[in-house]
PDB file of C-alpha atoms in Angstrom:
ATOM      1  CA  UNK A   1       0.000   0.000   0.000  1.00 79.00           C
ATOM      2  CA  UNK A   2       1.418   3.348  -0.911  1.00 91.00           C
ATOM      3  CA  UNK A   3       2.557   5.423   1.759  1.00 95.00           C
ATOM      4  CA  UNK A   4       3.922   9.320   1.171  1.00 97.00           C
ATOM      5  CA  UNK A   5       6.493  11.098   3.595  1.00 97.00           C
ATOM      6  CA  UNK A   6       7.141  14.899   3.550  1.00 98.00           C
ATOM      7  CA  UNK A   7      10.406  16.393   4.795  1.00 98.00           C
ATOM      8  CA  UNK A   8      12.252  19.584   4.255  1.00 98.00           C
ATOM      9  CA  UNK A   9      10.094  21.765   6.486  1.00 98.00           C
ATOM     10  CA  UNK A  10      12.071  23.802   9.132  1.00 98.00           C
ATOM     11  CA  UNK A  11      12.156  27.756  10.169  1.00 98.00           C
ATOM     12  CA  UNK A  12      13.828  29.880   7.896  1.00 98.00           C
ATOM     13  CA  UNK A  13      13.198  34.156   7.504  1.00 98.00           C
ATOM     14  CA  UNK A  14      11.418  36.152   5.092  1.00 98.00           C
ATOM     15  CA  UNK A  15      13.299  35.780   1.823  1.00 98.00           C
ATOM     16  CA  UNK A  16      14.155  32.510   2.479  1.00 98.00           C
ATOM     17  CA  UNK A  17      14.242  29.529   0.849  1.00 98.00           C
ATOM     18  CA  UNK A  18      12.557  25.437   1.193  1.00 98.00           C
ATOM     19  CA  UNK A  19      12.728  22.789  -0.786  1.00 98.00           C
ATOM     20  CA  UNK A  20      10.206  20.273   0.426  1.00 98.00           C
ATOM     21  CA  UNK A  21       9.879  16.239  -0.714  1.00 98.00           C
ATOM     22  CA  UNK A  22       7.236  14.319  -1.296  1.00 97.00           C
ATOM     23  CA  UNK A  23       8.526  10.813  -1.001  1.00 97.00           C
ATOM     24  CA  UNK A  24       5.998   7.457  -1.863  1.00 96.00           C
ATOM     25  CA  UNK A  25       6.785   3.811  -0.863  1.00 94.00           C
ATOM     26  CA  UNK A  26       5.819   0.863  -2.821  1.00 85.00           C
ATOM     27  CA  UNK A  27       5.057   3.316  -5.830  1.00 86.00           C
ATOM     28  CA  UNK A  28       5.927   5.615  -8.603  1.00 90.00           C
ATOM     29  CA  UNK A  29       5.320   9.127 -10.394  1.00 93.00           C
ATOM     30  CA  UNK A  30       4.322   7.584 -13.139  1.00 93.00           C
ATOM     31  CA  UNK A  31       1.741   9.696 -14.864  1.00 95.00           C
ATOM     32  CA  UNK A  32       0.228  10.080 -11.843  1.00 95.00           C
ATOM     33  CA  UNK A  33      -1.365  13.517 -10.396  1.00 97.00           C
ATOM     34  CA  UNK A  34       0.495  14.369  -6.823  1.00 97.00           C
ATOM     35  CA  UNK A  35      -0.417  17.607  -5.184  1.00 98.00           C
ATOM     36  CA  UNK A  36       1.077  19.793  -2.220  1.00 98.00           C
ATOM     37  CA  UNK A  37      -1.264  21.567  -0.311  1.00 98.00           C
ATOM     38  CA  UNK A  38      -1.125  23.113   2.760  1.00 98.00           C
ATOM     39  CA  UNK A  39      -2.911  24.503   6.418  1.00 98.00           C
ATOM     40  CA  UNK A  40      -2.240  27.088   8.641  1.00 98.00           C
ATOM     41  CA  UNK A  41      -2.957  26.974  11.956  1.00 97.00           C
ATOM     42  CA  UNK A  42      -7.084  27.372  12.463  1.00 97.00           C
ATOM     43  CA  UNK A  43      -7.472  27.592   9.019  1.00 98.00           C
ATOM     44  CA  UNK A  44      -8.315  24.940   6.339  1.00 98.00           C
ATOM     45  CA  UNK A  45      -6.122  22.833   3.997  1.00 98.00           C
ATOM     46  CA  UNK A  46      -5.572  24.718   0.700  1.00 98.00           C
ATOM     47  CA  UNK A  47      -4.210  23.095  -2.890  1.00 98.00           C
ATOM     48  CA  UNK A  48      -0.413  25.021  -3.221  1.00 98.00           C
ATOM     49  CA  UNK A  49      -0.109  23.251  -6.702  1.00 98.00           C
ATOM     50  CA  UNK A  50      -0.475  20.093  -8.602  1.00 98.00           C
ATOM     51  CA  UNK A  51       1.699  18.201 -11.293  1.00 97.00           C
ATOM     52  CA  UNK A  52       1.259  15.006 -13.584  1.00 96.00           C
ATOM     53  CA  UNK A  53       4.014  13.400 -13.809  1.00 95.00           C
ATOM     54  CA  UNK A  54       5.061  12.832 -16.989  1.00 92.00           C
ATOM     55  CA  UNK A  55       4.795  15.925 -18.596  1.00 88.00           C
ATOM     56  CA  UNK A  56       1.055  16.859 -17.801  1.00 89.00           C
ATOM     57  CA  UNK A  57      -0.509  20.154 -16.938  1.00 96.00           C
ATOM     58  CA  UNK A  58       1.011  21.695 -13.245  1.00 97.00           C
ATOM     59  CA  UNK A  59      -0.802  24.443 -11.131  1.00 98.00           C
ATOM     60  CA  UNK A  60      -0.434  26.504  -8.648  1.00 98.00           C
ATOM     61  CA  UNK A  61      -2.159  28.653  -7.222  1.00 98.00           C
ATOM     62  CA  UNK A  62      -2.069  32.173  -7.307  1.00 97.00           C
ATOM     63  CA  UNK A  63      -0.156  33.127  -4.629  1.00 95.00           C
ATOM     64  CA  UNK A  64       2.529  31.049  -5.355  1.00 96.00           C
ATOM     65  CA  UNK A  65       3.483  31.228  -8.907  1.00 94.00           C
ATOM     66  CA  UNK A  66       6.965  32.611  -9.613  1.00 96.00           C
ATOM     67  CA  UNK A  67       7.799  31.546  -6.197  1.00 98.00           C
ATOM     68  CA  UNK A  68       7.230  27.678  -6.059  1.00 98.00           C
ATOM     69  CA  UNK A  69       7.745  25.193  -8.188  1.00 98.00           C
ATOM     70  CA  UNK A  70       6.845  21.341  -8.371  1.00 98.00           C
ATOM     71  CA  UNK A  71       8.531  18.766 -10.227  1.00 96.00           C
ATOM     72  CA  UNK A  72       9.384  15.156  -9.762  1.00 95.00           C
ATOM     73  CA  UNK A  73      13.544  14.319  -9.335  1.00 92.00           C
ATOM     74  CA  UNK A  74      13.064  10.719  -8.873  1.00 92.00           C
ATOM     75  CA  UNK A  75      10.434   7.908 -10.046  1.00 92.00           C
ATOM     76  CA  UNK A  76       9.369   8.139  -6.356  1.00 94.00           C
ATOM     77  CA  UNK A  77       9.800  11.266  -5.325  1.00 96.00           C
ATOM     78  CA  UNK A  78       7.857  14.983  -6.700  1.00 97.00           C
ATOM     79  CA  UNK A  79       9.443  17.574  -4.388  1.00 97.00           C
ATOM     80  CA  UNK A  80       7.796  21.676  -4.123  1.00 98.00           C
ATOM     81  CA  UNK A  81      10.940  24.371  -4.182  1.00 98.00           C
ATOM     82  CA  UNK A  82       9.794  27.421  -2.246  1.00 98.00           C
ATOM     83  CA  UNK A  83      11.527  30.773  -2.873  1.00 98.00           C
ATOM     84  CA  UNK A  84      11.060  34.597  -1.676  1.00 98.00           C
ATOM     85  CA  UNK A  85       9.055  32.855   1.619  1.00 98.00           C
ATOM     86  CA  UNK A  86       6.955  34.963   3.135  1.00 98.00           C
ATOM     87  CA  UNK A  87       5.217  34.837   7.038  1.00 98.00           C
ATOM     88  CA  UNK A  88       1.853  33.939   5.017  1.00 97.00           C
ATOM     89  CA  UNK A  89       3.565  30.901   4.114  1.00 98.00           C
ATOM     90  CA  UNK A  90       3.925  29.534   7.651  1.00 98.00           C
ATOM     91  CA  UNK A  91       1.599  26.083   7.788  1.00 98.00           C
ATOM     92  CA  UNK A  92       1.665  22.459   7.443  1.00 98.00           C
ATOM     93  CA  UNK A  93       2.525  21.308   4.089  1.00 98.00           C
ATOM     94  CA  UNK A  94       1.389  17.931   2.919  1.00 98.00           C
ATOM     95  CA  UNK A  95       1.805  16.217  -0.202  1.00 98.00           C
ATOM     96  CA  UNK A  96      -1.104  14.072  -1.646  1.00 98.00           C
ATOM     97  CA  UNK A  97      -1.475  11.297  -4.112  1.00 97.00           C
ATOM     98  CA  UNK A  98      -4.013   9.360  -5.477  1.00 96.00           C
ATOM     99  CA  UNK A  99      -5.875  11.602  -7.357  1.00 97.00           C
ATOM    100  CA  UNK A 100      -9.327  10.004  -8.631  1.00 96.00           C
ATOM    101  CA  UNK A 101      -9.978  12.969 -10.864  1.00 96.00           C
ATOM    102  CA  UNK A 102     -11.416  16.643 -10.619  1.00 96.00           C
ATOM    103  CA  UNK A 103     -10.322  19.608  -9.635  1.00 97.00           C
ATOM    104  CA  UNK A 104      -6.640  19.687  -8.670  1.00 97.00           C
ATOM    105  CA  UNK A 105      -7.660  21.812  -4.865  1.00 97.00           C
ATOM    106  CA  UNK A 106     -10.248  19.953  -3.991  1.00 98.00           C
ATOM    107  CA  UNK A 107      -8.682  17.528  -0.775  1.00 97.00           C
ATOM    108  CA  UNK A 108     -11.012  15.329  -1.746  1.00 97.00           C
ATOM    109  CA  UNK A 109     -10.025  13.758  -4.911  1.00 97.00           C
ATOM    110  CA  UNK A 110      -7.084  12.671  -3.463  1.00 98.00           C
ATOM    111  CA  UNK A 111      -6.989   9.239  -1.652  1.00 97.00           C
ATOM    112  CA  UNK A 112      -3.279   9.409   0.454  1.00 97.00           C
ATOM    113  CA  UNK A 113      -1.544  11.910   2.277  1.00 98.00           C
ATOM    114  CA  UNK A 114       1.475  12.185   3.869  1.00 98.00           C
ATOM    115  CA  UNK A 115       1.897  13.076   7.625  1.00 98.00           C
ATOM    116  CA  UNK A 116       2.809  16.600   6.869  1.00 98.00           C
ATOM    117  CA  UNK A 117       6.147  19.254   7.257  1.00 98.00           C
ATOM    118  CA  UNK A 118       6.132  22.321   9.014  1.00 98.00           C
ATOM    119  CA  UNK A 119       6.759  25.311   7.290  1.00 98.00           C
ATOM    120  CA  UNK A 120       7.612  28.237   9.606  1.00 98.00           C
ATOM    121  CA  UNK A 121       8.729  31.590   8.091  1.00 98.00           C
ATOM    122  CA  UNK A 122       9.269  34.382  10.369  1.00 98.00           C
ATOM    123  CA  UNK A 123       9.614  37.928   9.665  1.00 96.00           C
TER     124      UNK A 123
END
């Protein structure tokens, strides 16, 4: 059964930098949908972005773009690179797999998640 760990979380300023990896056991990236989303504290899980492996579409969302990026670096592993980090980015970030189709944020469609990685970016 197909298990995902995050690492790569830690503390790190405003301007800082994260690269965060999504790692799966007993399966592969292959043209599968994996997402990263995340959850501040009190506040609900939101999608971060999305990729198919493969070469399929990616997203992000909106606040993110030009400052993350997600890509797979291994046939197990799809990792989220986090740049210019900002206090808004401070949350839980968990990677998800399993995607049984729809949209991309919705927690949802996706049937595995990983434990989670803290994310804490102070000012």
């Amino acid at each position: 059964q197909v298990q995902l760990v995050e690492s790569g979380g830690g503390s790190v300023q405003a301007g800082g930098s994260l690269r965060l990896s999504c790692a799966a056991s007993e399966y592969t990236f292959n043209r599968k949908r994996v997402g990263w989303f995340r959850q501040p504290a009190g506040k609900e899980r939101e999608g971060v972005a999305s990729t198919y492996t493969g070469g399929g579409k990616t997203y992000y969302a909106d606040y993110v773009k030009g400052r993350f990026t997600i890509a797979q670096d291994a046939e197990n592993t799809v990792y989220l690179q986090m740049n210019n980090l900002t206090p808004e980015d401070t949350a839980m970030y968990y990677c998800a797999a399993e995607f049984r189709g729809g949209t991309w944020r919705d927690t949802s469609a996706y049937d595995v998640w990983g434990q989670g990685t803290q994310v804490t970016v102070s000012p």
